[in-house]
CSV table of C-alpha atoms in Angstrom, one decimal:
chain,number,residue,atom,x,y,z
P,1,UNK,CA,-8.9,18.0,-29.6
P,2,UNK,CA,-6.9,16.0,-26.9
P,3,UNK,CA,-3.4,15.0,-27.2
P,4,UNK,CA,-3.1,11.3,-25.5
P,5,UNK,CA,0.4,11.7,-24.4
P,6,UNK,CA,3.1,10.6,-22.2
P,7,UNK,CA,2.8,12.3,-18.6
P,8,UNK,CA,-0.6,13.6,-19.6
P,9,UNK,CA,-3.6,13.1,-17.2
P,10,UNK,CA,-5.2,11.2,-20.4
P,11,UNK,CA,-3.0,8.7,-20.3
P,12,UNK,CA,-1.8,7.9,-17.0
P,13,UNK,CA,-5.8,7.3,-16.8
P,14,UNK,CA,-6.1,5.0,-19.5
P,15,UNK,CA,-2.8,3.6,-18.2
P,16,UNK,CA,-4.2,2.7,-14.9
P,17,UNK,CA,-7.3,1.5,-16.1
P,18,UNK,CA,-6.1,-0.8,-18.5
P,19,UNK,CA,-4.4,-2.3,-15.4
P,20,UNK,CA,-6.9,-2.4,-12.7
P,21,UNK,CA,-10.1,-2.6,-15.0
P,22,UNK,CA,-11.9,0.4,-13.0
P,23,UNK,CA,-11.2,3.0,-10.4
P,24,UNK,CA,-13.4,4.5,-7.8
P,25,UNK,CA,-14.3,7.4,-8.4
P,26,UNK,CA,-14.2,8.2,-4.3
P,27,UNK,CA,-10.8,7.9,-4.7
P,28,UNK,CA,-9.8,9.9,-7.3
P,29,UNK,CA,-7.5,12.3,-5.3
P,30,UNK,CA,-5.3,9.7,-5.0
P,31,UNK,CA,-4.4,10.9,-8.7
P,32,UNK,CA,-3.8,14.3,-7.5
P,33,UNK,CA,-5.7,17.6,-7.6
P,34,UNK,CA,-9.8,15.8,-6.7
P,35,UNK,CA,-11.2,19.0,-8.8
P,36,UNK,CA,-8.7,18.9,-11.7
P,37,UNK,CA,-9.3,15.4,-11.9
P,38,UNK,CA,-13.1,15.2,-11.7
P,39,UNK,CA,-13.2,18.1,-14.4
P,40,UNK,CA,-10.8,16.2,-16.5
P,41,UNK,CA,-12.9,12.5,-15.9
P,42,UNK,CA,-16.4,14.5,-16.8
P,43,UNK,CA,-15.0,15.8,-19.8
P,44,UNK,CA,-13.7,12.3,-21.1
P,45,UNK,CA,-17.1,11.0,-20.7
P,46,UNK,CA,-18.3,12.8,-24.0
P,47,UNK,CA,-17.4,11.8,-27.6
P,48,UNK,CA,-14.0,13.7,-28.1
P,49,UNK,CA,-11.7,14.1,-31.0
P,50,UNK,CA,-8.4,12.6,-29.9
P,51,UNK,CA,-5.1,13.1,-31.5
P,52,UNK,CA,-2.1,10.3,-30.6
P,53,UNK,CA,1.3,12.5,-31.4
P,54,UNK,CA,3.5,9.6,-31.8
P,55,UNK,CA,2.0,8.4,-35.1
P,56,UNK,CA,-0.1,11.3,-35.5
P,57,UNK,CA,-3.2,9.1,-36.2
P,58,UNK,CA,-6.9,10.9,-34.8
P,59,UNK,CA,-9.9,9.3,-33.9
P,60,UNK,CA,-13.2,10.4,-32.2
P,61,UNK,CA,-14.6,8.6,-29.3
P,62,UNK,CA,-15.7,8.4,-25.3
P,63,UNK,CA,-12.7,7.5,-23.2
P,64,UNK,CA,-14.9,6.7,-19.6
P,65,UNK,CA,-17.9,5.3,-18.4
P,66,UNK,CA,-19.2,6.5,-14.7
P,67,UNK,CA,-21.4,3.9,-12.9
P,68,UNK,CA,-22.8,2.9,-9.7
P,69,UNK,CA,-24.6,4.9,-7.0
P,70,UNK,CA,-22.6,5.7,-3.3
P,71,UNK,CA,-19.1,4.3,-2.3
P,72,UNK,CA,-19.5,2.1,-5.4
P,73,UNK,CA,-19.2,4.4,-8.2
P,74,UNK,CA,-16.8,3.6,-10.2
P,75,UNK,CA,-14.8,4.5,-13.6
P,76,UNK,CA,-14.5,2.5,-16.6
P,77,UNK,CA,-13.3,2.5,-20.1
P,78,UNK,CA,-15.9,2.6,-22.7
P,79,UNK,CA,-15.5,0.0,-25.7
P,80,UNK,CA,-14.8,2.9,-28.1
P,81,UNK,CA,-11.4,3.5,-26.4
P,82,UNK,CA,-10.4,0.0,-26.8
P,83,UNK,CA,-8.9,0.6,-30.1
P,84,UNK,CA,-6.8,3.8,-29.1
P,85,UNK,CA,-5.5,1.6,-26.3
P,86,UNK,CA,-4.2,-1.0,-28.6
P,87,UNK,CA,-2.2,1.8,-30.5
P,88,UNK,CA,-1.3,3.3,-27.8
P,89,UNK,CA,0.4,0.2,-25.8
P,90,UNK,CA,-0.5,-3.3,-27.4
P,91,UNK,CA,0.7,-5.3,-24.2
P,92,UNK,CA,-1.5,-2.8,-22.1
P,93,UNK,CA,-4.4,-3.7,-24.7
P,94,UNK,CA,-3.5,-7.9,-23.8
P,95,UNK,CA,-3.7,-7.6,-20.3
P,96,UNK,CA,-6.9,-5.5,-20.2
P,97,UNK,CA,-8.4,-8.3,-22.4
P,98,UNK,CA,-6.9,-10.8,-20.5
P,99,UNK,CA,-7.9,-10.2,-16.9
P,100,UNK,CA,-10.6,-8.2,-17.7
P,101,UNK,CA,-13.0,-11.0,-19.5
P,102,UNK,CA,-12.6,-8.9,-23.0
P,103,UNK,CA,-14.1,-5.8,-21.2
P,104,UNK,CA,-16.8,-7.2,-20.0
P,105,UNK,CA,-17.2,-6.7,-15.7
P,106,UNK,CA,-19.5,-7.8,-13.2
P,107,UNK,CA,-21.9,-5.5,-11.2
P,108,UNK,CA,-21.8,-7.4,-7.9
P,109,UNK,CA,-20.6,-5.2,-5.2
P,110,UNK,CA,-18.3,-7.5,-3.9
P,111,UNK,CA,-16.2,-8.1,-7.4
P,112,UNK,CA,-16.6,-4.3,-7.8
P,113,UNK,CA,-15.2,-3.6,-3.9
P,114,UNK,CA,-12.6,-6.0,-5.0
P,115,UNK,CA,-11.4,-4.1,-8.1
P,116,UNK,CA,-11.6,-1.2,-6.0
P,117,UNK,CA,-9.1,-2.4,-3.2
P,118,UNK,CA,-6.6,-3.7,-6.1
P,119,UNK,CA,-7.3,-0.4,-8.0
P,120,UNK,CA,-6.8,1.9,-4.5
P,121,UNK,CA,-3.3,-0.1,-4.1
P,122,UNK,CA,-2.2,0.3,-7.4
P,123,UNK,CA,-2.6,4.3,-7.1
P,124,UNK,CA,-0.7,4.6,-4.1
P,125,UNK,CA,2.0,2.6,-5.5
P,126,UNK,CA,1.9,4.7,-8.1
P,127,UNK,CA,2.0,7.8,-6.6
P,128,UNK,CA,5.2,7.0,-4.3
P,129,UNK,CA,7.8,5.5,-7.6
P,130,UNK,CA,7.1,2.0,-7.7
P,131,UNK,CA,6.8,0.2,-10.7
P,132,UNK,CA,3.0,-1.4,-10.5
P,133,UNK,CA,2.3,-1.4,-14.5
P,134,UNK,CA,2.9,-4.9,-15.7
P,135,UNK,CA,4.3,-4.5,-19.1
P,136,UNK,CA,6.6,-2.3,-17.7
P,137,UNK,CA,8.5,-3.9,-14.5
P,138,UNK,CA,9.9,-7.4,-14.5
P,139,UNK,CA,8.2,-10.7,-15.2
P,140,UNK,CA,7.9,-12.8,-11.9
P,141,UNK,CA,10.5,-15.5,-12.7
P,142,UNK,CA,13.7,-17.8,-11.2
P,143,UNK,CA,16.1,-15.0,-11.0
P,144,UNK,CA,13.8,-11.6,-10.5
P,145,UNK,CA,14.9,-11.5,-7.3
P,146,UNK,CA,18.5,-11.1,-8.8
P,147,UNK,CA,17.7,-8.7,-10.6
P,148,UNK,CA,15.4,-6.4,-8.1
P,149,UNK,CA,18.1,-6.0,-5.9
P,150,UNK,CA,19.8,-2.8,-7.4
P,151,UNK,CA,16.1,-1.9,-8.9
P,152,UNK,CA,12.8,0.6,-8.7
P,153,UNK,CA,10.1,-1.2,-6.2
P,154,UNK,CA,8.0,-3.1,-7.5
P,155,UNK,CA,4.3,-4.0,-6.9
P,156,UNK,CA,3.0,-7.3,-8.2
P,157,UNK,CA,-0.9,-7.4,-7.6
P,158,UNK,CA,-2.6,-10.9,-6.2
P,159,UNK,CA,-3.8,-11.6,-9.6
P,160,UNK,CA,-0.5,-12.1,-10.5
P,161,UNK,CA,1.0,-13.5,-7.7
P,162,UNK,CA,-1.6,-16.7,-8.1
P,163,UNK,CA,-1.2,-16.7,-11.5
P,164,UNK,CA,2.2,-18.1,-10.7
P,165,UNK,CA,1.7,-21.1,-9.2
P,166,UNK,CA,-1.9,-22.0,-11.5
P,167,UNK,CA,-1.9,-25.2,-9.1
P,168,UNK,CA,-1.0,-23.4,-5.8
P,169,UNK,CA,-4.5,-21.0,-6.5
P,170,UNK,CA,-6.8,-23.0,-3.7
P,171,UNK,CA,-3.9,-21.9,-1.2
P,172,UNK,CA,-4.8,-17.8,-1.8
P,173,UNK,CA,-8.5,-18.2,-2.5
P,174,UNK,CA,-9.9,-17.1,1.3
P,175,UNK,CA,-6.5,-14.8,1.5
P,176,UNK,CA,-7.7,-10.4,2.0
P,177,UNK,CA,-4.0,-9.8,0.0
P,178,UNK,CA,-3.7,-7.3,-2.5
P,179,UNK,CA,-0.3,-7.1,-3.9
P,180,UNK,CA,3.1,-7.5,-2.7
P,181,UNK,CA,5.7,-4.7,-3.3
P,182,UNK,CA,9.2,-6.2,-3.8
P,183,UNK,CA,12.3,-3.7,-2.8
P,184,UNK,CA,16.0,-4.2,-2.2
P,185,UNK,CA,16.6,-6.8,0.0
P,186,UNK,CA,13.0,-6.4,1.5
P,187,UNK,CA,9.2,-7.4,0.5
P,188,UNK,CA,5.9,-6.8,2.1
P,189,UNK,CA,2.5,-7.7,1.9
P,190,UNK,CA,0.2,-5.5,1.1
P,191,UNK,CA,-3.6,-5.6,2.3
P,192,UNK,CA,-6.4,-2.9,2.0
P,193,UNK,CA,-8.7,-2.6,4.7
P,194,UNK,CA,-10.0,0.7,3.4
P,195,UNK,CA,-12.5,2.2,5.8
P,196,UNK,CA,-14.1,-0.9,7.1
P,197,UNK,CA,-12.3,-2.8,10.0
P,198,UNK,CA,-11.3,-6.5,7.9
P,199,UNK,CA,-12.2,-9.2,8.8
P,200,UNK,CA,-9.1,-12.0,8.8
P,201,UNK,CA,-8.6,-15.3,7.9
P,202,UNK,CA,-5.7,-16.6,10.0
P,203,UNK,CA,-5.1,-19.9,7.8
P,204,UNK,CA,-5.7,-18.1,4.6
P,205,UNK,CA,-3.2,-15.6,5.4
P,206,UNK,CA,-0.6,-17.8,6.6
P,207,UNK,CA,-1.1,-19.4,3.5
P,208,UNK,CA,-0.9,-16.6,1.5
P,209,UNK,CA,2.7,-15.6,3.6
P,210,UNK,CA,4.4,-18.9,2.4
P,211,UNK,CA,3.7,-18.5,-1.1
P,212,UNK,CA,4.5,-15.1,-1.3
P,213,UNK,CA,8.1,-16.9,0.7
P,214,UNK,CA,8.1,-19.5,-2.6
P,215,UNK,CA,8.2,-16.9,-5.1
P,216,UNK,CA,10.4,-14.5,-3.9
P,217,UNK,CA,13.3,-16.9,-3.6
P,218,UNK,CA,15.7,-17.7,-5.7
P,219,UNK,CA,19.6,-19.4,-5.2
P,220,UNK,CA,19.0,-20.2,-1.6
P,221,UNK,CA,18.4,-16.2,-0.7
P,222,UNK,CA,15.0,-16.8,0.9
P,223,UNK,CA,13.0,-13.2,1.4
P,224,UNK,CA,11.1,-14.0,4.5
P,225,UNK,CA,7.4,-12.4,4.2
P,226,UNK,CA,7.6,-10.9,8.0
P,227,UNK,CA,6.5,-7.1,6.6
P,228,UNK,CA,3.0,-6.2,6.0
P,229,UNK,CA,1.7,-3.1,4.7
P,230,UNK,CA,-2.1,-2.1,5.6
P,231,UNK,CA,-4.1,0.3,3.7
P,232,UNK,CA,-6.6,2.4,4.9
P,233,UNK,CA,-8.7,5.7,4.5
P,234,UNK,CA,-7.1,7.8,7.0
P,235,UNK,CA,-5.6,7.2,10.6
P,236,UNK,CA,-9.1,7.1,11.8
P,237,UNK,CA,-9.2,3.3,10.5
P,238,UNK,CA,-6.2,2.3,12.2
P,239,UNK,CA,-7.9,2.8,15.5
P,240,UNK,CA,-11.0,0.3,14.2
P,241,UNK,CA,-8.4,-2.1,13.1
P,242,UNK,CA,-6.2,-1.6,16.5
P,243,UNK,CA,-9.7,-2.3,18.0
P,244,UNK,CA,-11.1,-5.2,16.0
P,245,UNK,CA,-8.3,-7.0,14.2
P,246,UNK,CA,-6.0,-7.8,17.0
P,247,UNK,CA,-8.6,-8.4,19.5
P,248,UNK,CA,-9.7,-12.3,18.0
P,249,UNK,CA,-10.6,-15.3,20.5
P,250,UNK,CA,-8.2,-17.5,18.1
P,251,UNK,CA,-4.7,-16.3,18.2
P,252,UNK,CA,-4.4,-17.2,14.4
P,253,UNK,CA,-7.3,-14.5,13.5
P,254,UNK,CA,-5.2,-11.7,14.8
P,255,UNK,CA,-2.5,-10.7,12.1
P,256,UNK,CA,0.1,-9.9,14.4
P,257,UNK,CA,0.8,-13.8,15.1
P,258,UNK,CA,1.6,-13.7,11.1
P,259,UNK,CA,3.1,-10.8,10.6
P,260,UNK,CA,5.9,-9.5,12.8
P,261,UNK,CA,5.3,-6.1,11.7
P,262,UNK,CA,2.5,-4.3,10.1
P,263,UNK,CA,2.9,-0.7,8.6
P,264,UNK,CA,-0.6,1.3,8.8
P,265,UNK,CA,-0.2,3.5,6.1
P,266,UNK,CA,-3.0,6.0,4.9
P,267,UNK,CA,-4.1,6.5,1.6
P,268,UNK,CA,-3.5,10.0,1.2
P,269,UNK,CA,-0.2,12.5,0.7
P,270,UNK,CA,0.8,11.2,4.5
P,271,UNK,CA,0.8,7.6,3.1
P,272,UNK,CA,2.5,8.1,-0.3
P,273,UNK,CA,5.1,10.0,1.8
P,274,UNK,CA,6.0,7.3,3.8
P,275,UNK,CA,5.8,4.9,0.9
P,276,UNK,CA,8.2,6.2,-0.3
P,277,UNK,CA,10.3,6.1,2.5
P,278,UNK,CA,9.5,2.3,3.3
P,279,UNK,CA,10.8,1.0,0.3
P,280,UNK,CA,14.2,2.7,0.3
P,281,UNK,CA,16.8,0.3,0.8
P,282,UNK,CA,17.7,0.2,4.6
P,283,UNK,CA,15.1,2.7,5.1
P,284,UNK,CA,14.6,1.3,8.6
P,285,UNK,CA,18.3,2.1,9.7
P,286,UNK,CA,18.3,5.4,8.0
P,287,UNK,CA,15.1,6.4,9.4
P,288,UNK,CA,16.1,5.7,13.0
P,289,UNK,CA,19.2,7.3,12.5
P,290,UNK,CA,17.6,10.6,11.7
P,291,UNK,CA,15.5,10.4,14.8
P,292,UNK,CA,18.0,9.1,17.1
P,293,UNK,CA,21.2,9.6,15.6
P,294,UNK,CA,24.2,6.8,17.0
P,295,UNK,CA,21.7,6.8,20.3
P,296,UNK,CA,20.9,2.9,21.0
P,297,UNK,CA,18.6,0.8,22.5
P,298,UNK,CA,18.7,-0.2,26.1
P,299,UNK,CA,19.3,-3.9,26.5
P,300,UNK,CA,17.2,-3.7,30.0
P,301,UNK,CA,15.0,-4.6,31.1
P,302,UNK,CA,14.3,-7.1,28.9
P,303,UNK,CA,11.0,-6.8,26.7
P,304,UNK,CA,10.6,-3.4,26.4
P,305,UNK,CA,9.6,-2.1,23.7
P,306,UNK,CA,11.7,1.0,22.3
P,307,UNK,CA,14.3,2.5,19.7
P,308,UNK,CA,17.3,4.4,21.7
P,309,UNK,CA,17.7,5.1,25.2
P,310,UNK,CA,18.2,8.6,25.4
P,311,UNK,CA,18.0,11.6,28.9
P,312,UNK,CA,16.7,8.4,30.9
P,313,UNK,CA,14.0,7.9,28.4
P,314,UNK,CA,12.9,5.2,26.2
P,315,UNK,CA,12.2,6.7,23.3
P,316,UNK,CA,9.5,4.7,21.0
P,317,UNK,CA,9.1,5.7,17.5
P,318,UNK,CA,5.7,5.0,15.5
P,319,UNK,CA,7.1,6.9,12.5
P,320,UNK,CA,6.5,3.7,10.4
P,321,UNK,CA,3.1,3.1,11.9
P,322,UNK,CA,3.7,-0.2,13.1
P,323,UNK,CA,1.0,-1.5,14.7
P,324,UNK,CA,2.4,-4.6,16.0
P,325,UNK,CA,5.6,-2.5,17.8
P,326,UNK,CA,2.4,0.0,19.2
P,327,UNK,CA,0.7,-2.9,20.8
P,328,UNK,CA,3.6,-3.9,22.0
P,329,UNK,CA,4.9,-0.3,23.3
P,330,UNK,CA,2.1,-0.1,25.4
P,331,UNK,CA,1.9,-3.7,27.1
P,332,UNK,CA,5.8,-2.1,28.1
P,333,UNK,CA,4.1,1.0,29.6
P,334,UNK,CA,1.9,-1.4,31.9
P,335,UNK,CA,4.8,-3.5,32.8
P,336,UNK,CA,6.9,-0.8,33.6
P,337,UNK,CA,4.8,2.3,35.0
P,338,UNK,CA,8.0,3.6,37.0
P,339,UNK,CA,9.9,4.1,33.7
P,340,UNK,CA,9.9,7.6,31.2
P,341,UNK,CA,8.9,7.4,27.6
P,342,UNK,CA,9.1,9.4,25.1
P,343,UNK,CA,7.0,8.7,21.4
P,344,UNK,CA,8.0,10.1,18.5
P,345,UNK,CA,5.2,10.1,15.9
P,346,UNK,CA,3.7,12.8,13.0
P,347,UNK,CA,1.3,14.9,13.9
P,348,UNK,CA,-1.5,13.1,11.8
P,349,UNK,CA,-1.2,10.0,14.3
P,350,UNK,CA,-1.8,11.8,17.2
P,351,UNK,CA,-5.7,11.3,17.8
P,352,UNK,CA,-6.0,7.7,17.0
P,353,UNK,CA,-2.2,7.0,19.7
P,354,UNK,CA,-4.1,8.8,21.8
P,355,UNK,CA,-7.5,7.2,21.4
P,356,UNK,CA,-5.4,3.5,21.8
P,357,UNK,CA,-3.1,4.6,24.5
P,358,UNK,CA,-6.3,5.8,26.6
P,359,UNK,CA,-5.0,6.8,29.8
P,360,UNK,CA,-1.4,6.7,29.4
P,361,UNK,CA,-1.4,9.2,26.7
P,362,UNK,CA,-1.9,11.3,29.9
P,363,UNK,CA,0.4,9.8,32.3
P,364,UNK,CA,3.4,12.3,33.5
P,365,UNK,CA,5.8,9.4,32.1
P,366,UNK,CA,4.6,10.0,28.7
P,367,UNK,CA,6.2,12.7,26.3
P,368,UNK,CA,5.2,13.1,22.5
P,369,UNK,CA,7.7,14.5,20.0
P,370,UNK,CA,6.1,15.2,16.8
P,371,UNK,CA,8.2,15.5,13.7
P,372,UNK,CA,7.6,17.3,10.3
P,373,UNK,CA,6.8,14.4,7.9
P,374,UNK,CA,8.2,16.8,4.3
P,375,UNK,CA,11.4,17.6,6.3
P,376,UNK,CA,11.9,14.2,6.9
P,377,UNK,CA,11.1,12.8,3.8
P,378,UNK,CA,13.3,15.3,2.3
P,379,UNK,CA,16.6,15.0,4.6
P,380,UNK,CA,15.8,10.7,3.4
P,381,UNK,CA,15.5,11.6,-0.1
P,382,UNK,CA,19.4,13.4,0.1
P,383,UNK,CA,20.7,10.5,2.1
């Protein structure tokens, strides 16, 4: 017999699912332990006796359906476990029903990509504190951002971002936007790109920016959308995108002209490391003051990119994984070949810095200081 309760791998499963509708099954270590998991998902595809210890009500049926061949295979709830779900958490019940056209799901590989990205985004979210379940974080409304101030991060997914604005919906339909996380006194976009180099729509991302700017406003505090996140496999995609997405003939098809910063975060333990980190008020101050201690930048020359002037170096940290400040970082190291650098990065980011930096990752100018990502996160986590 299983026990569906709180904290269990049971039911953070049927938790998520009843959120995202289905998971891919590719990306199951995203949960945790890929064996454990993909014992404990094979198991919950056969008729079971389940036992809910809050009311102490049993009931046998199948929890998960597996389907699709490839990257596409993905995880489902079957329609027996509907009614242990509506015991279980009513309003998680609703908004399966809701979104999820009463359990019924397409088998188009684009809507089931889709689910995927959203489902992907809500793991990682997940996985580094922030509040993604919607019957459990706040309601988008007038004074949320009031409220989200002294509050958990939060991640509110594009399905309920447009659901806010029912007449504002044509504005978000060609957007690639997956959720926005909200925390103190900060927001970001949040895109998937997966393993695939995306391909973006300027206007509809603009688009999608200044709506994201409508709703997160309240009594003339406006939280500028300049922050994006992207998500992706590993650091291996953030070379394609460094390759793909910023190279565009049209200036408004490269997301750095929307975004003044974008974090490339991958989804693994890396990623939901320095999730965590991001979303910690004044993160960015804290983090370079770890690094860098009371060391400042240099006001000259003007244009270069760096963090703190430091030994007659210009030290350049890609701790965040800001690809925008990278691009940026090494259009300085053209302009200025007579000057020393030094860049501060994880370990993890070293091939792909390399890979982009080509030929000055070489150059005797260049020094790389790597730093231990867990003692980092822990010496934040104290602060």
């Amino acid at each position: 017999m299983i026990f569906i309760r709180d904290g269990t791998r049971v039911h953070k499963l049927l938790m998520l699912l009843a959120c995202v509708g289905e998971y891919p099954m590719r990306s199951v270590y995203l949960l945790g332990n890929e064996r454990v998991w993909k014992r404990k998902i094979r198991e919950l595809q056969q008729w079971q006796d389940f036992c809910l210890p809050e009311s102490g009500e049993r009931g046998r049926f199948q929890m998960l359906t597996v389907s699709g061949k490839g990257k596409n295979v993905t995880i489902r709830l079957h329609w027996s476990a509907l009614a242990a779900l509506k015991r279980i958490r009513e309003a998680a019940h609703s908004y399966y029903m809701e979104h999820f056209n009463q359990h019924h799901f397409s088998g188009a590989v684009t809507h089931v990509s889709r689910n995927h990205r959203l489902a992907e985004t809500v793991a990682m979210c997940m996985a580094a504190g922030i509040a993604v379940l919607p019957w459990e974080k706040p309601e988008i409304h007038d004074r949320m951002i009031r409220q989200m101030r002294t509050k958990t991060p939060c991640c509110y997914l594009s399905r309920e971002l447009k659901s806010f604005y029912e007449d504002e919906m044509k504005k978000t339909e060609f957007t690639r936007l997956t959720a926005a996380v909200v925390y103190p006194y900060g927001m970001y976009a949040v895109y998937n790109t997966r393993d695939e180099a995306m391909l973006w729509r300027g206007g509809g991302e603009e688009k999608a920016q200044i709506l994201l700017e409508d709703i997160f406003r309240t009594d003339g505090w406006r939280n500028e959308a300049k922050s994006a996140i992207l998500l992706g496999r590993d650091f291996r995609t953030a070379a394609v995108t460094l390759e793909g997405a910023f190279v565009r003939r049209h200036l408004k098809e490269r997301l750095d002209q929307i975004y003044e910063n974008l974090y490339f975060i991958p989804m693994n333990e890396t990623g939901i490391k320095m999730l965590g980190i991001m979303t910690r008020r004044d993160w960015c101050i804290r983090l370079r003051e770890a690094i860098f201690g009371d060391e400042r930048a240099n006001p000259l020359p003007r244009g270069l990119e760096h963090d703190a002037y430091m030994d007659e170096a210009y030290h350049f940290s890609h701790l965040d994984g800001d690809l925008c400040r990278l691009i940026r970082f090494r259009r300085s190291m053209r302009n200025w070949p007579e000057e020393q650098y030094v860049l501060v990065c994880y370990s993890e980011q070293m091939p792909y810095l390399k890979e982009y930096l080509g030929d000055l990752w070489d150059g005797a100018n260049l020094r790389v200081q790597r730093i231990d990502l867990d003692a980092l996160h822990t010496h934040l986590q104290k602060a």
